[in-house]
CSV table of C-alpha atoms and ligand atoms in Angstrom, one decimal:
chain,number,residue,atom,x,y,z
A,11,MET,CA,-8.3,22.6,0.8
A,12,ASN,CA,-8.7,19.8,-1.7
A,13,ARG,CA,-9.7,16.8,0.3
A,14,GLU,CA,-9.5,14.5,-2.7
A,15,ASP,CA,-5.8,14.4,-3.0
A,16,LYS,CA,-4.5,14.8,0.6
A,17,ARG,CA,-1.0,13.5,0.5
A,18,ASN,CA,0.0,13.3,4.2
A,19,THR,CA,-2.3,13.0,7.1
A,20,LEU,CA,-0.8,15.0,10.0
A,21,LEU,CA,-0.5,13.4,13.4
A,22,LEU,CA,-1.2,16.0,16.0
A,23,PRO,CA,-0.1,15.9,19.4
A,24,ALA,CA,-2.4,15.7,22.5
A,25,GLY,CA,-2.4,19.0,24.2
A,26,PRO,CA,-3.6,22.6,23.5
A,27,GLY,CA,-1.4,23.1,20.3
A,28,GLY,CA,-2.7,20.0,18.7
A,29,ILE,CA,-6.3,20.6,19.6
A,30,ALA,CA,-6.0,24.3,18.3
A,31,GLU,CA,-4.6,23.1,15.0
A,32,ALA,CA,-7.3,20.3,14.6
A,33,ALA,CA,-10.1,23.0,15.4
A,34,THR,CA,-8.7,25.2,12.7
A,35,ILE,CA,-8.8,22.2,10.2
A,36,LEU,CA,-12.4,21.4,11.2
A,37,ARG,CA,-13.5,25.0,10.9
A,38,ALA,CA,-12.0,25.1,7.4
A,39,GLY,CA,-14.2,22.1,6.4
A,40,GLY,CA,-11.5,19.4,6.7
A,41,LEU,CA,-11.6,16.0,8.3
A,42,VAL,CA,-9.9,15.2,11.7
A,43,ALA,CA,-9.9,11.7,13.4
A,44,PHE,CA,-10.1,12.1,17.2
A,45,PRO,CA,-9.9,9.9,20.2
A,46,THR,CA,-13.1,9.1,22.2
A,47,GLU,CA,-13.4,6.6,25.0
A,48,THR,CA,-15.0,4.2,22.7
A,49,VAL,CA,-13.1,4.3,19.2
A,50,TYR,CA,-11.5,6.9,17.1
A,51,GLY,CA,-14.1,9.0,15.3
A,52,LEU,CA,-13.7,10.6,12.0
A,53,GLY,CA,-14.9,14.2,12.6
A,54,ALA,CA,-16.2,17.0,10.5
A,55,LEU,CA,-18.1,20.1,11.5
A,56,ALA,CA,-21.7,18.7,11.7
A,57,SER,CA,-23.2,22.1,10.3
A,58,ASP,CA,-21.1,21.8,7.1
A,59,PRO,CA,-22.7,19.5,4.5
A,60,ARG,CA,-19.7,19.4,2.3
A,61,ALA,CA,-17.4,18.4,5.1
A,62,VAL,CA,-19.9,15.7,6.2
A,63,ALA,CA,-20.0,14.6,2.5
A,64,ALA,CA,-16.2,14.2,2.7
A,65,ILE,CA,-16.6,11.8,5.7
A,66,TYR,CA,-18.5,9.5,3.5
A,67,ARG,CA,-16.0,9.8,0.7
A,68,ALA,CA,-12.9,9.2,2.9
A,69,LYS,CA,-14.6,6.1,4.4
A,70,GLY,CA,-15.9,4.8,1.0
A,71,ARG,CA,-19.3,4.4,2.6
A,72,PRO,CA,-21.9,3.1,0.0
A,73,SER,CA,-24.8,4.6,2.0
A,74,PHE,CA,-25.7,7.6,4.0
A,75,ASN,CA,-26.4,6.4,7.6
A,76,PRO,CA,-27.1,9.2,10.1
A,77,LEU,CA,-23.9,10.2,12.1
A,78,ILE,CA,-23.6,10.8,15.7
A,79,ALA,CA,-23.2,14.5,16.5
A,80,HIS,CA,-20.6,15.0,19.3
A,81,VAL,CA,-21.1,17.9,21.4
A,82,ALA,CA,-19.0,19.4,24.3
A,83,ASP,CA,-21.6,19.9,27.0
A,84,VAL,CA,-25.3,19.5,27.7
A,85,GLY,CA,-26.0,23.1,26.8
A,86,GLN,CA,-24.7,22.5,23.4
A,87,ALA,CA,-26.9,19.2,23.3
A,88,ARG,CA,-30.1,21.1,24.2
A,89,ARG,CA,-29.7,23.5,21.3
A,90,GLU,CA,-29.5,20.5,18.9
A,91,GLY,CA,-32.1,18.0,20.2
A,92,ARG,CA,-35.4,18.4,22.1
A,93,PHE,CA,-34.9,17.1,25.6
A,94,ASP,CA,-37.8,15.4,27.4
A,95,SER,CA,-37.4,14.2,31.1
A,96,ARG,CA,-36.1,10.9,30.0
A,97,ALA,CA,-33.3,12.5,28.0
A,98,GLU,CA,-32.5,14.8,31.0
A,99,LYS,CA,-32.2,11.7,33.3
A,100,LEU,CA,-30.0,9.8,30.9
A,101,ALA,CA,-27.8,12.7,30.2
A,102,ALA,CA,-27.3,13.5,33.8
A,103,ALA,CA,-26.6,9.8,34.6
A,104,PHE,CA,-24.2,8.9,31.7
A,105,TRP,CA,-22.9,11.9,30.1
A,106,PRO,CA,-19.9,12.4,29.4
A,107,GLY,CA,-20.0,8.7,28.4
A,108,PRO,CA,-20.7,6.1,25.6
A,109,LEU,CA,-24.4,6.8,25.4
A,110,THR,CA,-26.0,8.3,22.2
A,111,LEU,CA,-29.5,9.7,22.5
A,112,VAL,CA,-31.6,10.0,19.4
A,113,LEU,CA,-33.9,12.9,19.9
A,114,PRO,CA,-36.3,15.0,17.7
A,115,VAL,CA,-34.2,17.8,16.1
A,116,ALA,CA,-34.5,21.2,17.9
A,117,GLN,CA,-35.7,24.2,16.1
A,118,GLY,CA,-32.6,26.1,14.9
A,119,GLY,CA,-30.4,23.1,15.4
A,120,SER,CA,-27.2,23.3,13.5
A,121,VAL,CA,-26.5,19.6,12.5
A,122,CYS,CA,-27.0,19.5,8.6
A,123,ASP,CA,-29.3,17.3,6.8
A,124,LEU,CA,-26.7,15.1,5.4
A,125,ALA,CA,-25.5,14.3,8.9
A,126,ARG,CA,-29.0,13.4,9.9
A,127,ALA,CA,-29.4,11.4,6.7
A,128,GLY,CA,-32.4,13.6,6.1
A,129,LEU,CA,-34.3,12.6,9.3
A,130,ASP,CA,-36.0,14.8,11.7
A,131,SER,CA,-34.0,13.3,14.6
A,132,VAL,CA,-30.5,13.9,15.7
A,133,GLY,CA,-28.1,11.5,17.5
A,134,LEU,CA,-26.1,13.2,20.2
A,135,ARG,CA,-23.5,12.3,22.8
A,136,ILE,CA,-20.9,13.9,24.9
A,137,PRO,CA,-17.6,11.9,24.8
A,138,ALA,CA,-15.9,11.0,28.0
A,139,ASN,CA,-12.4,12.1,26.7
A,140,GLY,CA,-11.0,15.4,27.3
A,141,LEU,CA,-9.2,15.9,24.1
A,142,ALA,CA,-12.4,15.1,22.1
A,143,ARG,CA,-14.4,17.7,24.3
A,144,GLY,CA,-11.5,20.2,23.9
A,145,LEU,CA,-11.7,19.8,20.2
A,146,ILE,CA,-15.3,20.0,19.9
A,147,ALA,CA,-15.4,23.3,22.0
A,148,ALA,CA,-12.5,24.7,20.0
A,149,ALA,CA,-14.3,23.9,16.8
A,150,GLY,CA,-17.3,25.9,17.9
A,151,GLY,CA,-20.1,23.3,17.0
A,152,PRO,CA,-21.1,19.8,17.1
A,153,VAL,CA,-18.7,17.3,15.3
A,154,ALA,CA,-20.3,14.6,13.3
A,155,ALA,CA,-18.3,11.4,13.5
A,156,PRO,CA,-18.7,7.9,12.6
A,157,SER,CA,-15.7,5.5,13.4
A,158,ALA,CA,-12.5,6.4,11.6
A,159,ASN,CA,-12.0,3.4,9.5
A,160,LEU,CA,-12.8,2.5,5.9
A,161,SER,CA,-16.3,1.0,5.4
A,162,GLY,CA,-16.6,-2.5,6.3
A,163,HIS,CA,-13.4,-2.5,8.5
A,164,VAL,CA,-13.2,-2.8,12.3
A,165,SER,CA,-13.4,0.4,14.4
A,166,PRO,CA,-9.9,1.9,15.3
A,167,ALA,CA,-8.7,2.0,18.9
A,168,LEU,CA,-5.3,3.4,18.0
A,169,PRO,CA,-4.0,6.2,15.8
A,170,SER,CA,-2.0,3.6,13.9
A,171,HIS,CA,-5.3,1.8,13.1
A,172,VAL,CA,-6.8,5.1,11.7
A,173,LEU,CA,-3.7,5.7,9.6
A,174,ALA,CA,-3.7,2.0,8.3
A,175,ASP,CA,-7.0,2.8,6.7
A,176,LEU,CA,-7.1,6.5,6.2
A,177,ASN,CA,-3.7,7.8,5.7
A,178,GLY,CA,-3.7,10.4,2.9
A,179,ARG,CA,-7.5,10.4,2.8
A,180,ILE,CA,-8.1,12.7,5.8
A,181,ASP,CA,-6.4,15.9,7.0
A,182,ALA,CA,-5.3,14.9,10.5
A,183,VAL,CA,-5.4,12.6,13.5
A,184,LEU,CA,-5.3,13.9,17.0
A,185,ASN,CA,-3.1,11.5,18.9
A,186,GLY,CA,-4.9,10.5,22.1
A,187,GLY,CA,-3.2,7.1,22.3
A,188,ALA,CA,-5.4,3.9,23.0
A,189,CYS,CA,-9.1,4.2,23.4
A,190,PRO,CA,-10.2,2.4,26.6
A,191,VAL,CA,-13.7,1.1,25.8
A,192,GLY,CA,-13.0,-0.2,22.3
A,193,VAL,CA,-16.8,-0.9,21.6
A,194,GLU,CA,-19.0,1.8,20.3
A,195,SER,CA,-21.6,3.8,22.1
A,196,THR,CA,-24.9,2.5,23.2
A,197,ILE,CA,-27.7,4.2,21.1
A,198,VAL,CA,-31.2,4.9,22.6
A,199,SER,CA,-33.9,6.4,20.7
A,200,LEU,CA,-36.4,8.7,22.6
A,201,LEU,CA,-38.5,9.6,19.6
A,202,GLY,CA,-41.6,7.6,20.7
A,203,GLU,CA,-43.7,6.7,23.6
A,204,ALA,CA,-41.3,4.0,24.5
A,205,PRO,CA,-37.5,4.3,24.8
A,206,VAL,CA,-35.8,1.8,22.3
A,207,LEU,CA,-32.3,0.4,22.4
A,208,LEU,CA,-31.1,0.8,18.7
A,209,ARG,CA,-27.6,-0.6,19.4
A,210,PRO,CA,-26.1,-2.1,22.5
A,211,GLY,CA,-22.7,-0.6,23.4
A,212,GLY,CA,-20.5,0.9,26.1
A,213,VAL,CA,-23.3,1.6,28.6
A,214,SER,CA,-25.5,-1.4,29.6
A,215,ARG,CA,-29.2,-1.9,28.9
A,216,ALA,CA,-29.6,-2.6,32.7
A,217,GLY,CA,-28.1,0.6,33.7
A,218,ILE,CA,-30.3,2.6,31.4
A,219,GLU,CA,-33.4,0.9,32.4
A,220,HIS,CA,-32.5,1.6,36.1
A,221,VAL,CA,-32.1,5.3,35.4
A,222,LEU,CA,-35.3,5.4,33.3
A,223,GLY,CA,-37.4,3.2,35.7
A,224,GLU,CA,-38.7,1.4,32.5
A,225,SER,CA,-37.5,-1.3,30.2
A,226,LEU,CA,-36.2,-0.8,26.8
A,227,ALA,CA,-37.7,-2.0,23.6
A,228,GLY,CA,-35.6,-3.5,20.8
A,229,ALA,CA,-32.1,-4.6,19.9
A,230,GLU,CA,-30.0,-7.7,21.1
A,231,GLU,CA,-31.9,-11.0,20.4
A,232,GLY,CA,-34.9,-10.5,18.2
A,233,ILE,CA,-36.5,-7.0,18.0
A,234,ASP,CA,-39.8,-8.4,19.3
A,235,ALA,CA,-40.9,-5.8,21.7
A,236,PRO,CA,-43.8,-3.6,20.5
A,237,VAL,CA,-42.4,-0.6,18.7
A,238,ALA,CA,-44.5,2.3,17.5
A,239,PRO,CA,-44.7,2.4,13.7
A,240,GLY,CA,-42.1,4.7,12.1
A,241,GLN,CA,-39.9,4.7,15.3
A,242,LEU,CA,-37.2,2.8,13.7
A,243,ALA,CA,-37.5,4.3,10.3
A,244,SER,CA,-34.0,4.7,9.4
A,245,HIS,CA,-34.3,6.8,6.3
A,246,TYR,CA,-35.9,9.9,4.9
A,247,ALA,CA,-38.4,9.3,2.0
A,248,PRO,CA,-40.1,12.3,0.2
A,249,ARG,CA,-43.8,12.4,-0.1
A,250,ALA,CA,-43.6,12.8,-3.9
A,251,GLY,CA,-42.9,9.7,-6.2
A,252,VAL,CA,-39.3,9.6,-7.5
A,253,ARG,CA,-38.3,8.6,-11.1
A,254,LEU,CA,-34.7,7.8,-11.5
A,255,ASP,CA,-32.4,8.0,-14.6
A,256,ALA,CA,-34.7,10.7,-16.1
A,257,LEU,CA,-33.4,12.2,-19.3
A,258,GLU,CA,-36.0,15.0,-19.3
A,259,VAL,CA,-38.4,16.5,-16.8
A,260,LEU,CA,-42.1,15.6,-17.7
A,261,GLU,CA,-45.4,17.5,-17.2
A,262,GLY,CA,-46.2,17.5,-13.3
A,263,GLU,CA,-42.7,16.8,-12.4
A,264,ALA,CA,-40.1,18.6,-10.5
A,265,GLY,CA,-36.5,18.0,-11.6
A,266,LEU,CA,-33.6,17.1,-9.5
A,267,ASP,CA,-30.6,17.5,-11.9
A,268,PHE,CA,-26.9,16.6,-11.9
A,269,GLY,CA,-24.4,18.3,-14.2
A,270,GLY,CA,-26.9,20.6,-16.0
A,271,ARG,CA,-28.7,18.0,-18.1
A,272,PHE,CA,-32.0,19.7,-17.5
A,273,ALA,CA,-30.7,23.3,-18.0
A,274,GLY,CA,-33.1,25.5,-19.7
A,275,ALA,CA,-36.1,23.1,-19.1
A,276,PRO,CA,-39.2,25.0,-17.6
A,277,GLY,CA,-40.4,24.3,-14.3
A,278,THR,CA,-39.1,23.6,-10.9
A,279,ILE,CA,-35.5,22.3,-11.2
A,280,LEU,CA,-32.7,22.1,-8.9
A,281,ASP,CA,-29.3,21.0,-9.8
A,282,LEU,CA,-27.3,18.9,-7.2
A,283,SER,CA,-24.0,19.9,-8.8
A,284,PRO,CA,-24.1,21.9,-12.0
A,285,ARG,CA,-20.4,21.1,-12.5
A,286,GLY,CA,-20.9,17.5,-11.8
A,287,ASP,CA,-19.1,17.2,-8.5
A,288,LEU,CA,-20.3,14.3,-6.5
A,289,THR,CA,-19.2,15.7,-3.0
A,290,GLU,CA,-21.2,18.8,-3.8
A,291,ALA,CA,-24.1,16.6,-4.9
A,292,ALA,CA,-24.1,14.6,-1.7
A,293,ALA,CA,-24.0,17.8,0.3
A,294,ASN,CA,-27.1,19.1,-1.4
A,295,LEU,CA,-29.0,15.9,-1.6
A,296,PHE,CA,-31.5,15.9,1.4
A,297,SER,CA,-32.0,19.7,1.4
A,298,MET,CA,-32.9,19.7,-2.4
A,299,LEU,CA,-35.1,16.6,-2.0
A,300,ARG,CA,-37.0,18.4,0.6
A,301,LEU,CA,-37.4,21.6,-1.3
A,302,LEU,CA,-38.7,19.7,-4.3
A,303,ASP,CA,-41.0,17.6,-2.2
A,304,ALA,CA,-42.4,21.1,-0.8
A,305,SER,CA,-43.2,22.2,-4.4
A,306,GLY,CA,-46.3,19.9,-4.2
A,307,LEU,CA,-45.6,18.2,-7.5
A,308,GLN,CA,-46.5,14.7,-7.8
A,309,ARG,CA,-43.2,13.3,-8.8
A,310,ILE,CA,-39.5,14.1,-8.8
A,311,ALA,CA,-37.5,13.3,-12.0
A,312,VAL,CA,-33.8,12.6,-11.1
A,313,ALA,CA,-31.2,12.9,-13.7
A,314,PRO,CA,-28.6,10.0,-13.9
A,315,ILE,CA,-25.8,10.1,-11.3
A,316,PRO,CA,-22.6,8.3,-12.0
A,317,GLN,CA,-22.2,5.1,-9.9
A,318,GLU,CA,-18.6,6.0,-8.9
A,319,GLY,CA,-17.3,7.3,-5.5
A,320,LEU,CA,-19.9,9.2,-3.5
A,321,GLY,CA,-22.4,8.5,-6.5
A,322,GLU,CA,-22.8,4.9,-5.0
A,323,ALA,CA,-24.2,6.4,-1.7
A,324,ILE,CA,-26.4,9.0,-3.6
A,325,ASN,CA,-27.8,6.4,-5.9
A,326,ASP,CA,-28.5,4.0,-2.9
A,327,ARG,CA,-30.6,6.8,-1.2
A,328,LEU,CA,-32.4,7.8,-4.4
A,329,ARG,CA,-33.4,4.1,-5.1
A,330,ARG,CA,-34.8,3.9,-1.5
A,331,ALA,CA,-36.7,7.0,-2.1
A,332,ALA,CA,-38.0,5.7,-5.5
A,333,ALA,CA,-39.1,2.2,-4.0
A,334,PRO,CA,-42.8,1.7,-3.6
A,335,ARG,CA,-43.9,2.4,-0.1
A,336,SER,CA,-46.9,1.0,1.8
B,8,AMP,P1,-22.1,4.9,14.3
B,8,AMP,O1,-22.2,3.6,13.4
B,8,AMP,O2,-21.3,4.7,15.5
B,8,AMP,O3,-21.5,6.1,13.4
B,8,AMP,O4,-23.4,5.4,14.7
B,8,AMP,C1,-24.5,5.7,13.9
B,8,AMP,C2,-25.8,5.3,14.2
B,8,AMP,O5,-26.5,6.1,15.2
B,8,AMP,C3,-26.8,5.2,13.1
B,8,AMP,O6,-26.6,4.1,12.4
B,8,AMP,C4,-28.1,5.2,13.9
B,8,AMP,O7,-28.5,4.1,14.5
B,8,AMP,C5,-27.8,6.2,15.1
B,8,AMP,N1,-28.1,7.5,14.7
B,8,AMP,C6,-27.3,8.6,14.5
B,8,AMP,N2,-27.9,9.8,14.3
B,8,AMP,C7,-29.3,9.4,14.2
B,8,AMP,C8,-30.4,10.1,13.9
B,8,AMP,N3,-30.4,11.4,13.5
B,8,AMP,N4,-31.6,9.5,13.8
B,8,AMP,C9,-31.6,8.1,14.1
B,8,AMP,N5,-30.6,7.5,14.4
B,8,AMP,C10,-29.4,8.0,14.5
B,9,MG,MG1,-17.9,1.6,12.5
């Protein structure tokens, strides 16, 4: 399936036939917008980095934010994230529903690096929409999905909103009519000692605090509550230094190549996409950065990557990785 030039986005009917067709598209690495109780999500199989890269391409997103992995049931969620007693309580109280839990990634979890933006955490939720859960179950794995709109546009609550932005850019929309909540899920991080409200949304702060029996740090007015260092870290950074726009790999450097520029050079070199394909490069970005970081070399030399299409998001992430850290 060439997702670059989709001509027509299918509108699939609610019901078993539409779900089956949508699931087949997801399993083949395609993109399907689907209804949740909050907004329409733009879904791809969370385990497939090329499919996840295609989400960013379809949305025209200039940066890689971690995506919420939508799961069909708590058993599936427990295979992806490490649940503590707070997570168990919140899941029991609010799932299915508009609450996303950010948890440490579980050993053997299937959500790919790119969907987690390279982080060791995973954002999970069970949507309260039967079509969505049916689709996720039929797809056979978690479905990564941001809102199904072009970057910078408002979130869609109707199939027509999705099509206005993404017709011809995605494979299908599963037609579930209007989304009742219309605002996004509340996001709570359980990575540190104190639970943190990362984003207010469909489940209230008070409701969450009542279930947890403690107050939430962060979000809303100023983030003035004490937050453990690193808890809000929103992007992966390699230990090694990063040198951008490298034309060659120097002594003591590992090479992160694009389009075969460093081909034949000695040393530790990985190519994001030997044939210069930006979707393939996005799919490989975080796993290759990690592998090169693990080589123990002092610095990673990165070949120039064109600032077009997904190249914008790739370069955004590489610039952050290259920025001096404290
Ligand atoms: P959305 O904008 O609805 O797609 O939600 C994405 C947001 O969920 C991100 O910007 C993060 O705040 C949060 N999130 C999702 N996955 C993770 C993760 N693995 N680690 C930390 N935060 C996450
Ligand atoms: Mg959005």
